Amino acid sequence: MRLVLEKRGERSHRMALLSPLIAIALTLITGGIIFALKGLNPFAALYVYFVEPLTTSWSIEQLFIKATPLALIGAGLGVSYLANVWNIGAEGQLTAGAILGSAIPVFFPEMQTLLTLLLMLGLGVIGGMVFAAIPAFLKNRFSANEILTSLMLVYVVQLILDWLVRGPWRDPKGYNFPKTISFSGWQTLPSFEVLPPSMGPLYVNLGAVLAVLVVVALAFMMGRTLKGFELRVQGVAPRAGRFAGFSREKTVWFCFLLSGGLAGLAGICEVMSTVGQLQPGISPGYGFTAIIVAFLGRLNPVGALVAAFALAISYLGGESAQVALGISDKTARVFQGILLFYILACDSLILYRLRITGLGGKVAEGRA
Amino acid sequence: MEYLLEALDVTKIFGTLKANDGVTLQVKPGEIHAFLGENGAGKSTLVKMIYGALQPTAGEFRWMGKTVTIASPAAARRLGIGMVFQHFSLFDALSVAENIALAMPGTFDMKKLSGRIARVSKEYGLPLEPTAIVADLSVGERQRIEIVRCLLQEPKLLIMDEPTAVLTPQEADQLFLTLARLAKEGCAVIYISHRLEEVKRLCHNATILRHGKVVANVDPTKETASSLAKLMVGGDIHVVRAARKDGKGDVRLKLDHLKLQADGPFAVELKNVTLDVKAGEVVAIAGVAGNGQSELFDAVSGERALAKDSMLVIDGKPMGHDGVNARRNAGAAFVPEERLGHGAVPGFRLSENVILTRHSSDQKLVKSGMVQKGGAAGVSERVIKEYDVRKGKPDPEARALSGGNLQKFVMGRELDRKPGVLVVNQPTWGVDAGASATIRQAIIDLARQGSAVLVISQDLDEIFEVADRIAVISRGQLSEAFPAGDLSAEKIGLLMAGSHEVREGHHAARA
């Protein structure tokens, strides 16, 4: 008996939707086995991990906070990957955005107007774009592989951040801690009450609102505009893209600037809300996790929004597992890795079907 | 033993499609046996089963009277079955002998092998230099490598899949001599071809397939080309009608000393290509595959920009620097050779594929950056109706269409614009006879309405059917365009082989 992958005639639309769900199920089963091997009750552990984060209003608020950067970055990366442009360095662009945006409070700590907020957000976007422009330029000018260049630049900008907060940008009154001054007032994101205290309370900050707006805008762009059409063509049939008169170079620029700008926006939103200052380690790897978000969300902006919540749960679950089960919160990263592995594996079911061939029988090889 | 190979009641099913339905075939030793049929009739499926690349769903094969299971191509070769595929599997960077050595089972002595190659190739009139690098060889020479590779294994049955599609008439003649000699020695040949005249000349027997079934087994020498065609198609074929024009219209497309660098080690450089295409005429460019046709298409369509603006002129306007959309907006339209992945996006619906080439020239399809799905669907339906595109669903993905129907759609999408200049590369490549006739007629009709049409094709029958004037391309150089009536197949053959080429440093008059 043999297991054979057989090519389908057309893409299976059913499988395109089912594949992430199968992947999630397989991830849970694998996770359960890992917990069991560690001597924990797998059901209790999975409950702590994936259900508990949804039970209190505080943790739901945290869910929004964690999902915001994931959705912002994941939506941009999804567009980029769909066009066959592989920006793997969102974590670096996030950091670059956070750094550039933070220049305002560092250099003008007294500036406290609406303009402060807008400038910081704007510079955050620009920071991400500028940093993403480097791999885009290298790709177009020298055909340098963007996967490698964008990834390696992450470590460069993280060291720049480290140097800044330990050196020139360090808070003089900060007891030598590696951090800038704490941001306050217009230097932080305003929050909005979405549910009254009787029902929650539930606050979300401006970043979450921006994320939703970005997702809607990108969904519109991909679904209705010529630009979206161009990006989709470039992704699946580059030769046809050239025949349609679409420029590959411009697409590389567009995708890097878009996804880099959104990563920068996510970065500045982080330091303007949760973190509240610039310091080493402003992100628990949102830029990398967003790659999984993009794929889990089928490279679709709205899908990315949904997937962002799924991955946000894994972050929160990791934190509560650390408290309740006494296991490292790094298990969250393990889960994320397993999930990506299964998504990519299950995606082969979209173009292929599994078939078990008969006992010792001849194998049909399909049409060449 | 009367028959060398017999296929008895063989059926092959792919999913719901019966590619072969109870096919019975008998091949005698020393016989050249033609397989005829339109695309999708099941010829390839049958030979792939004979060569062991596919297994039948039902039925059996007999080899020299004994029932056999041909489990793999290696098993087929052990029985004595060799196959020369339409697409060669050769390594460009290796020598002839190295390429052949790679296909030989077991260990071998390179020197001895080179000797054998030289001997066999000479014996059968297939001259080959064992140390030559494949990249430097013509397509005809590459095919010889494949044939010699089979002959070294001393086959009893040789399968040839459309061998003359890539040859000049002279090269084809040479091949026929070789095949006739093989047959005389007792080797059977299964010969797949679309070219009926060839089959009449060469083959002793012909099995005709239609929709996976054998519809006739005839002696081709006693048939006419049109009676064979009728058997293949199952009805009369529309005859393309082309009232010739006097060729006195305005020049609508002008190529003026067009040069283009090769963009890879095995690509072709275009040298001083000069040609005028006038309103009302069809000019065809003949040539053996790989002599700069695709480079020329890229240069004319604007997918690759030209060094000088004056190298390409559309309706009097120099457009060498302009991209493909600017040229479309100037009234030109283009249809590339490759339908899937170049002319159309395989996974996109037909209506979306309308947008692919018309987003810039058609105001109704894109308004302020937004795609008008309704407008695109309208165009798509119009094209489907006008050009009889047959499909299973209302708006299917491009890849779900058969080759002929997709080609009709891709052609129709451009013809629907009534372009002033149309450039088509291989308009009926891999398209069945019925659809070919429709497409060729549409090309001629467009020209007669005052457009200039440039057809690049490797099919001489097609060229003689549609062209008013014919030029030949070889190694990136284009000959003068001669009136079609003044050219014989022999003259074209000489041009294909490069008799008009200008040597380096020489500026002698062209042939």
PDB file of C-alpha atoms in Angstrom, chain B residues 307-421:
ATOM      1  CA  ALA B 307      18.002  50.814 -27.944  1.00  0.00           C
ATOM      2  CA  LYS B 308      16.743  53.300 -30.536  1.00  0.00           C
ATOM      3  CA  ASP B 309      13.277  54.759 -30.905  1.00  0.00           C
ATOM      4  CA  SER B 310      13.503  54.518 -34.700  1.00  0.00           C
ATOM      5  CA  MET B 311      13.987  50.741 -34.695  1.00  0.00           C
ATOM      6  CA  LEU B 312      10.248  50.181 -34.498  1.00  0.00           C
ATOM      7  CA  VAL B 313       7.668  52.439 -36.124  1.00  0.00           C
ATOM      8  CA  ILE B 314       3.912  52.023 -35.764  1.00  0.00           C
ATOM      9  CA  ASP B 315       1.769  54.095 -38.151  1.00  0.00           C
ATOM     10  CA  GLY B 316       4.637  56.512 -38.720  1.00  0.00           C
ATOM     11  CA  LYS B 317       5.383  57.010 -35.045  1.00  0.00           C
ATOM     12  CA  PRO B 318       8.754  55.796 -33.722  1.00  0.00           C
ATOM     13  CA  MET B 319       8.028  53.644 -30.664  1.00  0.00           C
ATOM     14  CA  GLY B 320      11.214  51.682 -29.997  1.00  0.00           C
ATOM     15  CA  HIS B 321      11.513  53.090 -26.486  1.00  0.00           C
ATOM     16  CA  ASP B 322       7.863  52.579 -25.613  1.00  0.00           C
ATOM     17  CA  GLY B 323       6.551  49.687 -23.580  1.00  0.00           C
ATOM     18  CA  VAL B 324       3.916  47.174 -24.539  1.00  0.00           C
ATOM     19  CA  ASN B 325       0.970  49.259 -23.330  1.00  0.00           C
ATOM     20  CA  ALA B 326       2.030  52.393 -25.215  1.00  0.00           C
ATOM     21  CA  ARG B 327       2.252  50.283 -28.357  1.00  0.00           C
ATOM     22  CA  ARG B 328      -1.191  48.819 -27.651  1.00  0.00           C
ATOM     23  CA  ASN B 329      -2.560  52.314 -27.184  1.00  0.00           C
ATOM     24  CA  ALA B 330      -1.111  53.181 -30.592  1.00  0.00           C
ATOM     25  CA  GLY B 331      -3.348  50.487 -32.089  1.00  0.00           C
ATOM     26  CA  ALA B 332      -1.127  47.421 -32.005  1.00  0.00           C
ATOM     27  CA  ALA B 333      -2.065  44.028 -30.572  1.00  0.00           C
ATOM     28  CA  PHE B 334       0.068  41.025 -29.739  1.00  0.00           C
ATOM     29  CA  VAL B 335      -0.497  37.299 -29.294  1.00  0.00           C
ATOM     30  CA  PRO B 336       2.462  35.342 -27.898  1.00  0.00           C
ATOM     31  CA  GLU B 337       3.319  31.732 -28.604  1.00  0.00           C
ATOM     32  CA  GLU B 338       2.757  30.433 -25.092  1.00  0.00           C
ATOM     33  CA  ARG B 339      -0.895  30.681 -24.165  1.00  0.00           C
ATOM     34  CA  LEU B 340      -0.714  29.649 -20.525  1.00  0.00           C
ATOM     35  CA  GLY B 341       1.460  31.852 -18.375  1.00  0.00           C
ATOM     36  CA  HIS B 342       2.251  34.402 -21.092  1.00  0.00           C
ATOM     37  CA  GLY B 343      -0.829  35.192 -23.144  1.00  0.00           C
ATOM     38  CA  ALA B 344      -3.132  34.312 -20.282  1.00  0.00           C
ATOM     39  CA  VAL B 345      -2.895  33.716 -16.541  1.00  0.00           C
ATOM     40  CA  PRO B 346      -3.807  30.030 -16.042  1.00  0.00           C
ATOM     41  CA  GLY B 347      -5.573  30.468 -12.691  1.00  0.00           C
ATOM     42  CA  PHE B 348      -7.548  33.593 -13.669  1.00  0.00           C
ATOM     43  CA  ARG B 349     -11.035  33.578 -15.116  1.00  0.00           C
ATOM     44  CA  LEU B 350     -11.484  34.494 -18.774  1.00  0.00           C
ATOM     45  CA  SER B 351     -13.019  37.839 -17.842  1.00  0.00           C
ATOM     46  CA  GLU B 352      -9.960  38.647 -15.717  1.00  0.00           C
ATOM     47  CA  ASN B 353      -7.726  37.633 -18.596  1.00  0.00           C
ATOM     48  CA  VAL B 354      -9.470  40.241 -20.728  1.00  0.00           C
ATOM     49  CA  ILE B 355      -8.090  42.883 -18.373  1.00  0.00           C
ATOM     50  CA  LEU B 356      -4.576  41.484 -18.737  1.00  0.00           C
ATOM     51  CA  THR B 357      -3.951  42.970 -22.181  1.00  0.00           C
ATOM     52  CA  ARG B 358      -6.671  45.604 -22.387  1.00  0.00           C
ATOM     53  CA  HIS B 359      -6.418  47.486 -19.096  1.00  0.00           C
ATOM     54  CA  SER B 360      -4.575  50.364 -20.713  1.00  0.00           C
ATOM     55  CA  SER B 361      -6.230  50.574 -24.131  1.00  0.00           C
ATOM     56  CA  ASP B 362      -9.846  49.978 -23.146  1.00  0.00           C
ATOM     57  CA  GLN B 363     -11.371  52.854 -21.161  1.00  0.00           C
ATOM     58  CA  LYS B 364     -14.390  50.770 -20.210  1.00  0.00           C
ATOM     59  CA  LEU B 365     -12.366  48.192 -18.287  1.00  0.00           C
ATOM     60  CA  VAL B 366     -10.555  50.397 -15.808  1.00  0.00           C
ATOM     61  CA  LYS B 367     -12.026  53.611 -14.415  1.00  0.00           C
ATOM     62  CA  SER B 368      -9.854  55.743 -12.096  1.00  0.00           C
ATOM     63  CA  GLY B 369      -7.742  52.774 -11.137  1.00  0.00           C
ATOM     64  CA  MET B 370     -10.678  50.458 -10.470  1.00  0.00           C
ATOM     65  CA  VAL B 371     -11.321  47.322 -12.412  1.00  0.00           C
ATOM     66  CA  GLN B 372     -14.784  47.234 -14.003  1.00  0.00           C
ATOM     67  CA  LYS B 373     -15.743  43.587 -13.675  1.00  0.00           C
ATOM     68  CA  GLY B 374     -18.977  44.071 -15.581  1.00  0.00           C
ATOM     69  CA  GLY B 375     -17.179  45.600 -18.548  1.00  0.00           C
ATOM     70  CA  ALA B 376     -14.627  42.799 -18.604  1.00  0.00           C
ATOM     71  CA  ALA B 377     -17.321  40.145 -18.451  1.00  0.00           C
ATOM     72  CA  GLY B 378     -19.072  41.844 -21.374  1.00  0.00           C
ATOM     73  CA  VAL B 379     -15.942  41.761 -23.543  1.00  0.00           C
ATOM     74  CA  SER B 380     -15.289  38.170 -22.528  1.00  0.00           C
ATOM     75  CA  GLU B 381     -18.782  37.070 -23.522  1.00  0.00           C
ATOM     76  CA  ARG B 382     -18.544  38.892 -26.828  1.00  0.00           C
ATOM     77  CA  VAL B 383     -15.231  37.191 -27.659  1.00  0.00           C
ATOM     78  CA  ILE B 384     -16.533  33.778 -26.602  1.00  0.00           C
ATOM     79  CA  LYS B 385     -19.575  34.157 -28.837  1.00  0.00           C
ATOM     80  CA  GLU B 386     -17.806  35.667 -31.840  1.00  0.00           C
ATOM     81  CA  TYR B 387     -14.979  33.139 -31.925  1.00  0.00           C
ATOM     82  CA  ASP B 388     -16.894  30.060 -30.789  1.00  0.00           C
ATOM     83  CA  VAL B 389     -14.872  29.425 -27.639  1.00  0.00           C
ATOM     84  CA  ARG B 390     -16.198  26.208 -26.083  1.00  0.00           C
ATOM     85  CA  LYS B 391     -16.085  25.889 -22.327  1.00  0.00           C
ATOM     86  CA  GLY B 392     -17.651  23.922 -19.488  1.00  0.00           C
ATOM     87  CA  LYS B 393     -18.617  26.766 -17.130  1.00  0.00           C
ATOM     88  CA  PRO B 394     -19.869  30.340 -17.671  1.00  0.00           C
ATOM     89  CA  ASP B 395     -16.569  32.053 -16.784  1.00  0.00           C
ATOM     90  CA  PRO B 396     -13.951  29.304 -16.356  1.00  0.00           C
ATOM     91  CA  GLU B 397     -10.306  29.634 -15.396  1.00  0.00           C
ATOM     92  CA  ALA B 398      -8.086  29.883 -18.463  1.00  0.00           C
ATOM     93  CA  ARG B 399      -6.367  26.577 -17.693  1.00  0.00           C
ATOM     94  CA  ALA B 400      -9.682  24.704 -17.828  1.00  0.00           C
ATOM     95  CA  LEU B 401      -9.985  25.389 -21.582  1.00  0.00           C
ATOM     96  CA  SER B 402      -8.476  23.117 -24.220  1.00  0.00           C
ATOM     97  CA  GLY B 403      -5.504  24.491 -26.141  1.00  0.00           C
ATOM     98  CA  GLY B 404      -7.520  25.299 -29.247  1.00  0.00           C
ATOM     99  CA  ASN B 405     -10.309  27.048 -27.374  1.00  0.00           C
ATOM    100  CA  LEU B 406      -7.931  29.092 -25.269  1.00  0.00           C
ATOM    101  CA  GLN B 407      -6.062  30.124 -28.404  1.00  0.00           C
ATOM    102  CA  LYS B 408      -9.344  31.210 -29.985  1.00  0.00           C
ATOM    103  CA  PHE B 409     -10.031  33.266 -26.851  1.00  0.00           C
ATOM    104  CA  VAL B 410      -6.572  34.822 -26.723  1.00  0.00           C
ATOM    105  CA  MET B 411      -6.738  35.692 -30.432  1.00  0.00           C
ATOM    106  CA  GLY B 412     -10.317  36.892 -30.130  1.00  0.00           C
ATOM    107  CA  ARG B 413      -9.444  39.136 -27.196  1.00  0.00           C
ATOM    108  CA  GLU B 414      -7.052  41.056 -29.462  1.00  0.00           C
ATOM    109  CA  LEU B 415      -9.088  40.863 -32.692  1.00  0.00           C
ATOM    110  CA  ASP B 416     -12.076  42.263 -30.822  1.00  0.00           C
ATOM    111  CA  ARG B 417     -10.132  45.530 -30.477  1.00  0.00           C
ATOM    112  CA  LYS B 418      -9.844  45.814 -34.281  1.00  0.00           C
ATOM    113  CA  PRO B 419      -6.108  46.502 -34.007  1.00  0.00           C
ATOM    114  CA  GLY B 420      -4.322  48.401 -36.765  1.00  0.00           C
ATOM    115  CA  VAL B 421      -1.270  46.194 -36.330  1.00  0.00           C
TER     116      VAL B 421
END
